Amino acid sequence: MEEKKFLGGNLSKKITFGLTWLLQVLFGFGWVLALVVFFVDKDKLDVEEKREMMSVVMLAALSFVCGLTIIGAVASIVFWVFALIACIKAFTGKSFKAPGAYHLAKLFIK
C-alpha cells in the first residue's frame, strides 16, 4: 500500500502531521498549516485524519481562550504537553487524540 502524500504530493503523512504539531508546539501557529492541509487535501484525508487536523485548530483555540483566564497558564501548559505528545507520535506514524481538542473536533467532523 502506497503512503498518502499531502500538500501537492510532496510530504508524507508522518511529516505533514508532525510538522503541523511541531509548529503548534514551537510557535503556536500549527493551526494555520492544519487548516491549509484540511482545505487543500480535503479529498485525500479520511475522517480520523480530518479530526486530527481539526484537533490542532481546537487545541490552539482552547489555549487562547484559557489563556484569557486566571488559570490559563496551567491550562496552556497542559495543552502544550498534549501538543508535544501528539508531535512525537505523529513523527513516528501514530496518532494521539488530545483530550478535549479531539472530542471537540469529533463533534464538528462526522
XYZ file of C-alpha atoms in Angstrom:
110
model
C 0.000 0.000 0.000
C 1.367 3.368 -1.027
C 1.716 6.024 1.651
C -0.507 9.097 1.314
C 1.178 12.308 0.220
C -0.106 15.751 1.128
C 0.431 19.356 0.053
C 0.936 18.716 -3.628
C 2.281 15.199 -3.195
C 5.488 16.421 -1.570
C 5.097 15.410 2.054
C 4.291 12.054 3.618
C 1.562 11.763 6.221
C 4.101 11.451 9.062
C 5.947 14.598 8.001
C 2.788 16.622 7.317
C 1.119 15.773 10.617
C 4.404 16.006 12.536
C 5.173 19.470 11.134
C 1.677 20.649 11.948
C 2.021 19.627 15.593
C 5.643 20.863 15.738
C 4.605 24.324 14.553
C 1.913 24.300 17.226
C 4.422 23.306 19.926
C 7.145 25.762 18.944
C 5.273 28.820 17.693
C 1.564 28.262 18.300
C 0.801 28.528 14.584
C 0.322 24.871 13.692
C -3.360 25.598 13.287
C -2.565 27.575 10.119
C -0.877 24.581 8.462
C -3.663 22.316 9.738
C -6.281 24.474 8.008
C -4.223 24.569 4.801
C -3.901 20.767 4.785
C -7.579 20.384 5.680
C -8.798 22.526 2.790
C -6.165 21.683 0.154
C -6.214 17.913 0.694
C -9.799 17.504 1.900
C -10.442 14.678 -0.576
C -7.337 12.727 0.476
C -7.990 12.890 4.231
C -10.095 10.210 5.884
C -12.374 11.063 8.810
C -9.757 10.373 11.512
C -7.145 12.467 9.694
C -9.608 15.346 9.356
C -10.341 15.091 13.067
C -6.634 15.205 13.880
C -6.148 18.320 11.736
C -9.106 19.961 13.448
C -7.676 18.871 16.824
C -4.723 21.170 16.161
C -7.118 24.054 15.497
C -9.228 23.216 18.563
C -6.163 22.932 20.800
C -4.957 26.345 19.623
C -8.400 27.845 20.248
C -8.652 26.259 23.699
C -5.183 27.532 24.597
C -6.124 31.037 23.512
C -9.440 31.083 25.350
C -7.993 29.557 28.519
C -5.086 31.991 28.321
C -7.563 34.786 28.916
C -8.481 33.406 32.335
C -6.592 33.367 35.625
C -5.957 29.613 35.484
C -4.955 29.956 31.839
C -1.244 29.436 32.463
C -1.796 25.973 33.888
C -4.242 25.041 31.129
C -1.893 26.361 28.435
C 0.953 24.242 29.798
C -1.291 21.157 29.777
C -2.347 21.888 26.180
C 1.306 22.393 25.209
C 2.174 18.984 26.686
C -0.687 17.417 24.690
C 0.657 19.051 21.515
C 4.184 17.820 22.276
C 2.950 14.243 22.759
C 0.942 14.486 19.520
C 4.019 15.845 17.704
C 6.236 12.962 18.813
C 3.581 10.387 17.955
C 2.898 11.973 14.550
C 6.551 11.780 13.538
C 6.532 8.073 14.447
C 3.412 7.493 12.331
C 0.957 7.177 15.205
C -1.996 9.299 16.194
C -2.733 10.989 19.516
C -6.221 12.057 20.451
C -5.593 15.174 22.513
C -8.190 15.158 25.300
C -10.753 17.888 24.866
C -9.490 19.070 21.485
C -10.108 15.746 19.742
C -13.542 15.443 21.317
C -14.486 18.915 20.086
C -13.172 18.095 16.603
C -15.226 14.905 16.661
C -18.369 16.996 17.206
C -17.687 19.004 14.046
C -16.244 16.289 11.772
C -18.674 13.436 11.274
